[in-house]
Tab-separated table of C-alpha atoms in Angstrom:
chain	number	residue	atom	x	y	z
A	1413	UNK	CA	28.940	-33.702	32.252
A	1414	UNK	CA	29.793	-30.844	30.322
A	1415	UNK	CA	30.080	-28.474	32.866
A	1416	UNK	CA	32.585	-30.914	34.498
A	1417	UNK	CA	34.675	-31.091	31.664
A	1418	UNK	CA	34.827	-27.668	30.963
A	1419	UNK	CA	36.423	-27.490	34.610
A	1420	UNK	CA	38.837	-29.522	33.938
A	1421	UNK	CA	39.759	-28.036	30.327
A	1422	UNK	CA	40.001	-24.760	32.115
A	1423	UNK	CA	42.651	-26.202	34.693
A	1424	UNK	CA	44.457	-27.967	32.312
A	1425	UNK	CA	44.699	-24.538	30.372
A	1426	UNK	CA	45.609	-22.611	33.034
A	1427	UNK	CA	48.378	-25.617	33.849
A	1428	UNK	CA	49.649	-24.876	30.284
A	1429	UNK	CA	49.839	-21.325	30.360
A	1430	UNK	CA	52.010	-21.832	33.987
A	1431	UNK	CA	54.350	-24.188	31.646
A	1432	UNK	CA	54.441	-22.071	28.616
A	1433	UNK	CA	55.517	-19.094	30.921
A	1434	UNK	CA	58.071	-21.194	32.766
A	1435	UNK	CA	59.555	-22.394	29.413
A	1436	UNK	CA	59.709	-18.496	28.635
A	1437	UNK	CA	62.019	-17.847	31.385
A	1438	UNK	CA	64.198	-20.867	29.591
A	1439	UNK	CA	63.151	-23.876	31.996
A	1440	UNK	CA	63.893	-26.860	30.028
A	1441	UNK	CA	62.159	-29.112	32.650
A	1442	UNK	CA	58.777	-27.186	32.507
A	1443	UNK	CA	58.979	-27.389	28.542
A	1444	UNK	CA	59.785	-31.081	28.563
A	1445	UNK	CA	56.455	-31.659	30.651
A	1446	UNK	CA	54.571	-29.990	27.478
A	1447	UNK	CA	56.919	-32.769	25.282
A	1448	UNK	CA	55.642	-35.363	27.503
A	1449	UNK	CA	52.066	-34.373	26.898
A	1450	UNK	CA	52.356	-33.875	23.065
A	1451	UNK	CA	55.105	-35.871	22.034
A	1452	UNK	CA	52.831	-38.761	20.861
A	1453	UNK	CA	50.475	-36.289	18.669
A	1454	UNK	CA	53.218	-35.129	17.201
A	1455	UNK	CA	55.402	-38.080	16.413
A	1456	UNK	CA	51.761	-39.740	15.207
A	1457	UNK	CA	51.160	-36.729	12.915
A	1458	UNK	CA	55.015	-36.888	11.355
A	1459	UNK	CA	55.048	-40.666	10.787
A	1460	UNK	CA	51.284	-40.235	8.758
A	1461	UNK	CA	52.200	-37.330	6.890
A	1462	UNK	CA	55.884	-38.366	6.014
A	1463	UNK	CA	55.949	-42.395	6.424
A	1464	UNK	CA	59.315	-43.499	7.250
A	1465	UNK	CA	59.792	-43.748	11.218
A	1466	UNK	CA	63.308	-42.482	11.544
A	1467	UNK	CA	62.454	-39.377	9.031
A	1468	UNK	CA	59.666	-38.773	11.604
A	1469	UNK	CA	61.304	-39.241	14.967
A	1470	UNK	CA	63.785	-36.741	13.299
A	1471	UNK	CA	61.175	-34.538	12.607
A	1472	UNK	CA	59.655	-34.604	15.596
A	1473	UNK	CA	62.935	-34.181	17.553
A	1474	UNK	CA	63.422	-31.362	15.354
A	1475	UNK	CA	59.906	-29.516	16.285
A	1476	UNK	CA	60.489	-29.361	19.878
A	1477	UNK	CA	63.591	-28.023	19.396
A	1478	UNK	CA	62.598	-25.498	17.166
A	1479	UNK	CA	59.491	-25.057	19.563
A	1480	UNK	CA	61.772	-24.469	22.665
A	1481	UNK	CA	63.857	-22.105	21.074
A	1482	UNK	CA	60.747	-20.100	19.282
A	1483	UNK	CA	58.918	-20.267	22.579
A	1484	UNK	CA	59.116	-16.335	23.329
A	1485	UNK	CA	56.910	-16.083	20.086
A	1486	UNK	CA	53.946	-18.419	21.251
A	1487	UNK	CA	51.102	-16.122	21.570
A	1488	UNK	CA	48.042	-17.671	21.100
A	1489	UNK	CA	46.133	-19.857	23.182
A	1490	UNK	CA	46.423	-23.507	21.755
A	1491	UNK	CA	49.934	-24.801	22.385
A	1492	UNK	CA	48.860	-27.892	20.692
A	1493	UNK	CA	47.752	-26.362	17.138
A	1494	UNK	CA	51.397	-24.132	17.400
A	1495	UNK	CA	53.008	-27.223	18.502
A	1496	UNK	CA	51.446	-29.133	15.429
A	1497	UNK	CA	52.272	-26.110	13.081
A	1498	UNK	CA	55.863	-26.301	13.454
A	1499	UNK	CA	55.658	-30.185	12.801
A	1500	UNK	CA	53.691	-29.470	10.143
A	1501	UNK	CA	56.409	-27.521	8.591
A	1502	UNK	CA	59.075	-29.684	9.453
A	1503	UNK	CA	57.349	-32.290	7.134
A	1504	UNK	CA	56.826	-30.034	4.453
A	1505	UNK	CA	60.898	-28.861	4.955
A	1506	UNK	CA	61.524	-32.736	4.510
A	1507	UNK	CA	59.777	-33.509	1.584
A	1508	UNK	CA	61.357	-30.271	0.095
A	1509	UNK	CA	64.880	-31.623	1.148
A	1510	UNK	CA	64.047	-35.117	-0.541
A	1511	UNK	CA	63.682	-33.003	-3.809
A	1512	UNK	CA	59.962	-34.075	-3.669
A	1513	UNK	CA	58.187	-30.927	-4.690
A	1514	UNK	CA	54.580	-30.978	-2.767
A	1515	UNK	CA	51.576	-30.268	-4.748
A	1516	UNK	CA	51.543	-26.768	-4.341
A	1517	UNK	CA	48.997	-25.949	-7.167
A	1518	UNK	CA	44.852	-27.093	-7.299
A	1519	UNK	CA	46.050	-28.102	-10.823
A	1520	UNK	CA	48.808	-30.231	-9.554
A	1521	UNK	CA	46.803	-31.795	-7.123
A	1522	UNK	CA	43.975	-32.232	-10.023
A	1523	UNK	CA	46.483	-34.150	-12.213
A	1524	UNK	CA	46.973	-36.506	-9.213
A	1525	UNK	CA	43.523	-37.418	-8.772
A	1526	UNK	CA	42.072	-37.582	-12.111
A	1527	UNK	CA	43.271	-41.033	-12.002
A	1528	UNK	CA	40.931	-42.196	-9.159
A	1529	UNK	CA	38.521	-40.090	-10.326
A	1530	UNK	CA	36.987	-42.937	-12.525
A	1531	UNK	CA	33.408	-43.854	-12.523
A	1532	UNK	CA	33.952	-46.808	-10.937
A	1533	UNK	CA	35.359	-45.368	-7.889
A	1534	UNK	CA	32.726	-42.616	-7.884
A	1535	UNK	CA	30.255	-45.467	-7.779
A	1536	UNK	CA	31.982	-47.634	-5.142
A	1537	UNK	CA	30.585	-47.588	-1.685
A	1538	UNK	CA	31.278	-50.270	0.877
A	1539	UNK	CA	28.559	-52.481	1.056
A	1540	UNK	CA	26.837	-52.002	4.401
A	1541	UNK	CA	27.164	-55.273	5.897
A	1542	UNK	CA	30.552	-54.620	6.029
A	1543	UNK	CA	30.507	-52.026	8.236
A	1544	UNK	CA	28.544	-51.647	11.632
A	1545	UNK	CA	26.842	-48.287	11.495
A	1546	UNK	CA	26.513	-48.457	15.572
A	1547	UNK	CA	30.343	-49.365	15.346
A	1548	UNK	CA	32.376	-47.096	17.679
A	1549	UNK	CA	35.725	-46.615	16.082
A	1550	UNK	CA	36.983	-45.531	19.567
A	1551	UNK	CA	36.406	-49.287	20.541
A	1552	UNK	CA	36.555	-51.467	17.653
A	1553	UNK	CA	39.952	-52.812	16.911
A	1554	UNK	CA	41.670	-52.978	13.069
A	1555	UNK	CA	43.109	-55.974	11.937
A	1556	UNK	CA	47.206	-55.324	11.187
A	1557	UNK	CA	46.155	-55.843	7.910
A	1558	UNK	CA	43.923	-53.158	7.344
A	1559	UNK	CA	46.234	-51.025	9.128
A	1560	UNK	CA	49.035	-51.207	6.874
A	1561	UNK	CA	46.190	-50.924	4.158
A	1562	UNK	CA	45.228	-47.809	5.126
A	1563	UNK	CA	49.072	-46.608	5.860
A	1564	UNK	CA	49.773	-47.456	2.547
A	1565	UNK	CA	47.007	-46.056	1.211
A	1566	UNK	CA	47.870	-42.572	3.212
A	1567	UNK	CA	51.349	-42.580	1.633
A	1568	UNK	CA	49.857	-42.340	-2.073
A	1569	UNK	CA	48.270	-39.439	-1.487
A	1570	UNK	CA	49.968	-35.761	-2.336
A	1571	UNK	CA	51.531	-34.581	0.619
A	1572	UNK	CA	49.088	-31.834	1.151
A	1573	UNK	CA	45.974	-33.923	0.938
A	1574	UNK	CA	47.335	-36.199	3.400
A	1575	UNK	CA	48.115	-33.807	6.165
A	1576	UNK	CA	45.228	-32.230	6.086
A	1577	UNK	CA	43.193	-35.363	6.251
A	1578	UNK	CA	45.537	-36.626	8.714
A	1579	UNK	CA	44.933	-33.721	10.901
A	1580	UNK	CA	41.369	-33.748	10.454
A	1581	UNK	CA	40.694	-37.643	10.988
A	1582	UNK	CA	43.474	-38.666	13.071
A	1583	UNK	CA	44.452	-35.763	15.404
A	1584	UNK	CA	40.795	-34.097	15.046
A	1585	UNK	CA	41.467	-30.807	14.596
A	1586	UNK	CA	38.682	-28.429	13.304
A	1587	UNK	CA	39.164	-26.814	9.848
A	1588	UNK	CA	40.024	-23.430	11.191
A	1589	UNK	CA	42.765	-24.873	13.243
A	1590	UNK	CA	44.045	-27.105	10.350
A	1591	UNK	CA	44.252	-24.026	8.126
A	1592	UNK	CA	46.336	-22.330	10.874
A	1593	UNK	CA	48.509	-25.182	11.026
A	1594	UNK	CA	49.080	-25.594	7.258
A	1595	UNK	CA	49.311	-21.763	6.837
A	1596	UNK	CA	46.288	-21.751	4.076
A	1597	UNK	CA	42.467	-20.567	3.625
A	1598	UNK	CA	39.345	-22.965	4.996
A	1599	UNK	CA	38.393	-23.318	1.356
A	1600	UNK	CA	41.942	-24.704	0.462
A	1601	UNK	CA	41.567	-27.453	3.524
A	1602	UNK	CA	38.018	-27.976	2.403
A	1603	UNK	CA	39.085	-29.078	-0.708
A	1604	UNK	CA	42.313	-31.335	0.548
A	1605	UNK	CA	39.943	-33.332	3.005
A	1606	UNK	CA	37.209	-33.815	0.513
A	1607	UNK	CA	39.915	-34.907	-2.158
A	1608	UNK	CA	41.735	-36.824	0.010
A	1609	UNK	CA	38.903	-39.071	1.419
A	1610	UNK	CA	37.540	-39.446	-2.331
A	1611	UNK	CA	41.182	-40.699	-3.059
A	1612	UNK	CA	41.348	-43.220	-0.159
A	1613	UNK	CA	38.122	-44.616	-1.058
A	1614	UNK	CA	39.608	-45.053	-4.361
A	1615	UNK	CA	43.050	-47.362	-3.203
A	1616	UNK	CA	41.004	-49.020	-0.320
A	1617	UNK	CA	40.276	-52.739	-1.428
A	1618	UNK	CA	36.565	-53.163	-1.958
A	1619	UNK	CA	35.978	-56.475	-0.626
A	1620	UNK	CA	36.473	-58.549	2.218
A	1621	UNK	CA	36.360	-57.780	6.124
A	1622	UNK	CA	37.773	-54.560	6.888
A	1623	UNK	CA	36.409	-54.572	10.140
A	1624	UNK	CA	35.865	-56.637	13.278
A	1625	UNK	CA	31.945	-56.607	13.742
A	1626	UNK	CA	30.251	-55.421	16.973
A	1627	UNK	CA	26.645	-56.070	17.211
A	1628	UNK	CA	23.776	-56.319	14.398
A	1629	UNK	CA	23.817	-53.676	11.425
A	1630	UNK	CA	21.604	-50.762	12.590
A	1631	UNK	CA	19.547	-48.165	10.906
A	1632	UNK	CA	21.564	-45.534	8.928
A	1633	UNK	CA	22.369	-42.382	11.117
A	1634	UNK	CA	23.130	-38.778	10.115
A	1635	UNK	CA	25.979	-37.100	11.917
B	484	UNK	CA	25.432	-38.361	-12.755
B	485	UNK	CA	22.328	-36.487	-13.271
B	486	UNK	CA	19.830	-36.994	-10.429
B	487	UNK	CA	16.546	-35.454	-10.271
B	488	UNK	CA	18.077	-32.095	-9.055
B	489	UNK	CA	20.262	-31.126	-11.819
B	490	UNK	CA	21.903	-28.021	-10.151
B	491	UNK	CA	23.200	-30.008	-7.496
B	492	UNK	CA	24.869	-32.544	-9.517
B	493	UNK	CA	26.563	-30.207	-12.040
B	494	UNK	CA	29.576	-29.836	-10.470
B	495	UNK	CA	30.547	-33.336	-8.329
B	496	UNK	CA	33.768	-31.623	-7.293
B	497	UNK	CA	31.525	-28.958	-5.445
B	498	UNK	CA	29.130	-31.621	-4.096
B	499	UNK	CA	31.700	-34.090	-2.811
B	500	UNK	CA	33.239	-30.965	-0.716
B	501	UNK	CA	29.751	-29.920	0.607
B	502	UNK	CA	29.237	-33.558	1.484
B	503	UNK	CA	32.690	-33.825	2.834
B	504	UNK	CA	32.357	-30.398	5.019
B	505	UNK	CA	28.659	-31.338	6.104
B	506	UNK	CA	30.255	-34.853	7.414
B	507	UNK	CA	32.561	-32.934	9.697
B	508	UNK	CA	30.211	-30.046	10.787
B	509	UNK	CA	31.775	-27.454	8.753
B	510	UNK	CA	28.895	-26.027	6.955
B	511	UNK	CA	26.882	-23.015	7.251
B	512	UNK	CA	23.735	-23.498	8.999
B	513	UNK	CA	21.749	-22.403	5.799
B	514	UNK	CA	24.008	-24.503	3.837
B	515	UNK	CA	23.607	-27.529	5.748
B	516	UNK	CA	19.593	-27.023	5.929
B	517	UNK	CA	19.699	-27.036	2.158
B	518	UNK	CA	21.906	-29.743	1.516
B	519	UNK	CA	19.444	-31.745	4.015
B	520	UNK	CA	16.603	-31.149	2.002
B	521	UNK	CA	18.525	-32.577	-0.812
B	522	UNK	CA	19.661	-35.490	1.201
B	523	UNK	CA	16.065	-36.882	1.868
B	524	UNK	CA	15.642	-36.905	-1.977
B	525	UNK	CA	18.399	-38.178	-3.159
B	526	UNK	CA	19.967	-41.453	-2.904
B	527	UNK	CA	22.710	-40.819	-4.459
B	528	UNK	CA	24.230	-38.704	-2.268
B	529	UNK	CA	23.141	-40.458	0.872
B	530	UNK	CA	25.756	-43.107	-0.652
B	531	UNK	CA	28.359	-40.838	-1.288
B	532	UNK	CA	27.711	-39.467	2.019
B	533	UNK	CA	28.207	-42.582	3.498
B	534	UNK	CA	31.009	-43.892	1.672
B	535	UNK	CA	33.183	-40.293	2.949
B	536	UNK	CA	31.777	-41.335	6.221
B	537	UNK	CA	33.322	-44.606	5.952
B	538	UNK	CA	36.275	-43.624	5.303
B	539	UNK	CA	36.549	-41.205	8.030
B	540	UNK	CA	35.889	-43.796	10.328
B	541	UNK	CA	38.906	-45.687	9.247
B	542	UNK	CA	41.213	-42.979	9.488
B	543	UNK	CA	39.817	-42.343	13.218
B	544	UNK	CA	40.387	-45.888	13.748
B	545	UNK	CA	43.951	-46.097	13.360
B	546	UNK	CA	45.929	-46.851	16.221
B	547	UNK	CA	48.217	-43.712	17.499
B	548	UNK	CA	51.800	-45.463	16.685
B	549	UNK	CA	54.169	-46.564	19.166
B	550	UNK	CA	56.608	-43.589	20.793
B	551	UNK	CA	60.026	-44.713	19.405
B	552	UNK	CA	61.268	-42.847	22.228
B	553	UNK	CA	60.879	-39.849	24.288
B	554	UNK	CA	61.904	-36.524	23.002
B	555	UNK	CA	62.231	-34.696	25.716
B	556	UNK	CA	65.181	-32.159	25.432
B	557	UNK	CA	68.186	-32.344	27.379
B	558	UNK	CA	68.934	-30.923	30.376
B	559	UNK	CA	71.379	-28.640	29.384
B	560	UNK	CA	69.666	-27.316	26.289
B	561	UNK	CA	70.785	-23.909	25.779
B	562	UNK	CA	68.173	-21.123	27.089
B	563	UNK	CA	66.275	-19.342	24.280
B	564	UNK	CA	68.087	-16.332	24.921
B	565	UNK	CA	71.437	-17.868	25.343
B	566	UNK	CA	71.231	-19.785	22.090
B	567	UNK	CA	73.687	-19.445	19.384
B	568	UNK	CA	72.021	-17.635	16.071
B	569	UNK	CA	70.690	-20.120	14.316
B	570	UNK	CA	70.497	-20.309	10.544
B	571	UNK	CA	66.938	-18.906	9.052
B	572	UNK	CA	65.230	-21.959	8.676
B	573	UNK	CA	65.644	-23.209	12.242
B	574	UNK	CA	65.286	-19.921	13.652
B	575	UNK	CA	61.424	-18.934	12.119
B	576	UNK	CA	59.780	-22.475	12.434
B	577	UNK	CA	56.073	-20.456	11.811
B	578	UNK	CA	57.218	-18.411	9.182
B	579	UNK	CA	56.531	-19.334	5.784
B	580	UNK	CA	59.548	-19.787	3.197
B	581	UNK	CA	58.656	-16.173	1.060
B	582	UNK	CA	58.936	-14.521	4.515
B	583	UNK	CA	61.826	-16.754	6.200
B	584	UNK	CA	64.025	-15.759	3.062
B	585	UNK	CA	63.155	-12.029	3.647
B	586	UNK	CA	63.639	-12.270	7.126
B	587	UNK	CA	67.039	-13.899	6.392
B	588	UNK	CA	68.417	-10.778	4.871
B	589	UNK	CA	68.757	-8.663	8.113
B	590	UNK	CA	71.024	-11.296	10.176
B	591	UNK	CA	72.699	-11.166	6.884
B	592	UNK	CA	73.208	-7.956	6.790
B	593	UNK	CA	74.100	-7.484	10.275
B	594	UNK	CA	76.751	-10.328	9.358
B	595	UNK	CA	78.177	-8.700	6.594
B	596	UNK	CA	78.478	-5.192	8.529
B	597	UNK	CA	80.927	-7.183	10.734
B	598	UNK	CA	82.694	-8.941	7.876
B	599	UNK	CA	83.365	-5.248	6.256
B	600	UNK	CA	83.969	-3.842	9.943
B	601	UNK	CA	86.178	-6.272	10.863
B	602	UNK	CA	88.043	-5.545	7.426
B	603	UNK	CA	88.285	-1.992	7.562
B	604	UNK	CA	89.382	-2.342	10.788
B	605	UNK	CA	91.980	-4.619	10.046
B	606	UNK	CA	93.374	-2.468	6.857
B	607	UNK	CA	92.846	0.551	9.240
B	608	UNK	CA	95.309	-0.887	11.498
B	609	UNK	CA	97.909	-2.151	8.956
B	610	UNK	CA	97.896	1.295	7.560
B	611	UNK	CA	98.698	3.272	10.951
B	612	UNK	CA	101.043	0.345	11.617
B	613	UNK	CA	103.150	0.497	7.710
B	614	UNK	CA	103.338	4.403	8.100
B	615	UNK	CA	104.443	5.110	11.807
B	616	UNK	CA	105.675	1.638	12.952
B	617	UNK	CA	107.925	0.432	10.222
B	618	UNK	CA	109.132	3.559	8.475
B	619	UNK	CA	108.779	5.031	5.100
B	620	UNK	CA	109.393	1.748	2.932
B	621	UNK	CA	105.481	1.210	2.314
B	622	UNK	CA	105.532	-1.688	0.076
B	623	UNK	CA	107.904	-3.794	2.130
B	624	UNK	CA	106.255	-3.154	5.468
B	625	UNK	CA	103.013	-3.615	3.873
B	626	UNK	CA	103.631	-7.391	3.073
B	627	UNK	CA	105.337	-8.093	6.374
B	628	UNK	CA	102.847	-6.304	8.323
B	629	UNK	CA	99.553	-7.601	6.818
B	630	UNK	CA	99.817	-11.665	8.226
B	631	UNK	CA	100.591	-10.223	11.977
B	632	UNK	CA	98.262	-7.452	12.358
B	633	UNK	CA	95.299	-9.570	10.456
B	634	UNK	CA	95.811	-12.451	12.612
B	635	UNK	CA	95.532	-10.274	15.559
B	636	UNK	CA	93.032	-8.073	14.743
B	637	UNK	CA	90.100	-10.448	13.107
B	638	UNK	CA	88.767	-12.438	15.906
B	639	UNK	CA	87.104	-9.190	17.720
B	640	UNK	CA	88.251	-5.479	18.481
B	641	UNK	CA	89.327	-5.933	22.120
B	642	UNK	CA	92.020	-8.736	21.330
B	643	UNK	CA	94.090	-5.841	18.940
B	644	UNK	CA	94.955	-4.195	22.262
B	645	UNK	CA	98.042	-4.805	22.521
B	646	UNK	CA	98.912	-3.948	19.313
B	647	UNK	CA	97.242	-0.864	19.610
B	648	UNK	CA	99.222	-0.013	23.211
B	649	UNK	CA	102.741	-0.754	21.067
B	650	UNK	CA	101.796	2.201	18.922
B	651	UNK	CA	101.045	4.377	21.926
B	652	UNK	CA	104.378	5.130	22.514
B	653	UNK	CA	105.385	5.715	18.810
B	654	UNK	CA	103.028	8.603	18.792
B	655	UNK	CA	105.241	10.606	21.108
B	656	UNK	CA	108.427	9.774	19.166
B	657	UNK	CA	107.310	10.926	15.872
B	658	UNK	CA	106.221	14.436	15.593
B	659	UNK	CA	105.411	14.362	11.894
B	660	UNK	CA	102.462	12.047	12.307
B	661	UNK	CA	101.823	13.335	15.592
B	662	UNK	CA	98.855	15.377	14.228
B	663	UNK	CA	97.614	12.232	12.343
B	664	UNK	CA	97.024	10.522	16.077
B	665	UNK	CA	94.589	12.547	17.504
B	666	UNK	CA	92.384	10.218	16.444
B	667	UNK	CA	93.622	6.696	16.775
B	668	UNK	CA	94.562	7.040	20.348
B	669	UNK	CA	91.196	8.327	20.802
B	670	UNK	CA	90.009	4.672	19.749
B	671	UNK	CA	93.219	2.891	21.347
B	672	UNK	CA	92.632	4.025	24.652
B	673	UNK	CA	89.448	2.261	25.629
B	674	UNK	CA	90.909	-0.938	24.390
B	675	UNK	CA	94.760	-0.524	25.496
B	676	UNK	CA	93.728	1.500	28.784
B	677	UNK	CA	96.982	3.286	30.620
B	678	UNK	CA	100.264	0.582	29.513
B	679	UNK	CA	102.256	3.226	27.896
B	680	UNK	CA	104.937	2.230	30.601
B	681	UNK	CA	105.928	-1.391	30.024
B	682	UNK	CA	104.739	-0.833	26.610
B	683	UNK	CA	107.639	1.324	25.684
B	684	UNK	CA	109.992	-1.441	26.013
B	685	UNK	CA	107.986	-2.705	22.731
B	686	UNK	CA	109.148	0.244	20.954
B	687	UNK	CA	109.979	-0.817	17.623
B	688	UNK	CA	113.646	0.237	16.158
B	689	UNK	CA	112.662	2.333	13.200
B	690	UNK	CA	110.093	4.369	15.185
B	691	UNK	CA	112.665	7.553	14.928
B	692	UNK	CA	112.878	7.064	10.957
B	693	UNK	CA	109.175	7.323	10.750
B	694	UNK	CA	108.780	10.871	10.914
B	695	UNK	CA	109.784	11.021	7.221
B	696	UNK	CA	106.440	9.681	6.432
B	697	UNK	CA	105.756	9.945	3.148
B	698	UNK	CA	102.084	10.427	2.945
B	699	UNK	CA	101.014	12.016	6.494
B	700	UNK	CA	97.348	11.372	5.085
B	701	UNK	CA	97.761	7.510	5.499
B	702	UNK	CA	97.586	7.511	8.770
B	703	UNK	CA	94.939	9.435	8.939
B	704	UNK	CA	92.843	7.380	6.426
B	705	UNK	CA	93.951	4.294	8.729
B	706	UNK	CA	92.914	5.229	11.747
B	707	UNK	CA	89.224	6.259	9.816
B	708	UNK	CA	89.514	2.733	8.685
B	709	UNK	CA	89.895	1.491	11.923
B	710	UNK	CA	87.073	3.760	13.836
B	711	UNK	CA	84.873	3.081	11.237
B	712	UNK	CA	85.711	-0.911	11.049
B	713	UNK	CA	85.378	-1.363	14.981
B	714	UNK	CA	82.020	0.748	15.113
B	715	UNK	CA	80.638	-1.358	11.665
B	716	UNK	CA	81.465	-4.635	13.938
B	717	UNK	CA	80.245	-3.661	16.685
B	718	UNK	CA	76.874	-2.472	15.146
B	719	UNK	CA	76.681	-5.969	13.378
B	720	UNK	CA	77.050	-7.957	16.785
B	721	UNK	CA	74.620	-6.113	18.587
B	722	UNK	CA	72.041	-6.486	15.379
B	723	UNK	CA	73.039	-9.889	15.179
B	724	UNK	CA	72.355	-10.720	18.686
B	725	UNK	CA	69.202	-8.580	18.992
B	726	UNK	CA	67.673	-10.326	16.176
B	727	UNK	CA	68.283	-13.952	17.854
B	728	UNK	CA	66.948	-12.478	21.115
B	729	UNK	CA	63.767	-11.369	19.430
B	730	UNK	CA	63.715	-14.693	17.792
B	731	UNK	CA	60.199	-14.984	15.823
């Protein structure tokens, strides 16, 4: 199974290289195949970071135009990471344009966290009966209300924490790729993700059912 | 938060960071093993880890938002080579703000070269016209000639060709300034080609009076300015075009 997946990955990678080369020669149609492939991820990132659907659509469209104009300078192996980096920069430009300066220093980020580092928050953990450890995130459904709560909580994070945790947990990106996308160091990425998760725990409701359950609570399993 | 192992819990931030990285498999193998040994003995840390895992699960469960529309580019989108020069922010999507500002100075220099070159060329042309075509009354002719020459020469040096061919016949008519015209003829010929015949009908009436040009040095200066201005304009345009083709 792992071998078959590698074969598919190789084929997809070769396809993508061909599409990039054609785009570099100016073929808009080839570039639009890449757009189709990655627009959901691009828009999802923009929306989760920026919050507003119209602004997210603008950021996404601008990112694709910028990517096409700059396609000559794409040298790496991951078009997705390169594209998401452009989207990420677009999100930061959006915040700057709005006059809201993203927290650029660790000190500033600390200040934002202070309100949520109270002892009550640190002792909080979700009761085990709420979350089935055998629950599969791919297939479980969240209630609309829960989705809204998570989205609202995300928007209360400082933009750079939000971006880091969205790239990691929503986009499934590894830390080193996130570091490249955000133009920062691995240590900063680790720190932002950890803070973001702790921050969110403090913001999300402590009672009530958050998930629709499947199966019986099983034993605690390490990743 | 003092557990059995005081050292582990001394810095809560660092601990949470280690647990979070461990959750994502981003701890070095040695560090991961050490943390696992600690977790085996520390319920508090196990709970903390569980809490981090739960939050991550919630985020992973977020459904992908519905795409509001297609973001495909219109087929008429200009290809990268043909695209007009963009503002520094858009032209360098990958660079940080600092390097973006640094790179922005080069196209700015190119643009400045174009402006300076264009203005110098205009001024040079004005001087030539004022001292040769329109006679010795320098002050009067400068004020009348400026708008006409400026308007014609501003867009591109090639479009000032008709003006330059008009001055060519004047060369032969004004021996006093003939020496100074070695240069302008040289620059005028590529742009103006051989139109001495028809252009001679455009000969301004004051050409013959220009032989009493007050300062022979003025046409030379004008010619120099024109030549220099054209060179700067050309260099600026080439630099600007190469900048945008190599869009990084």
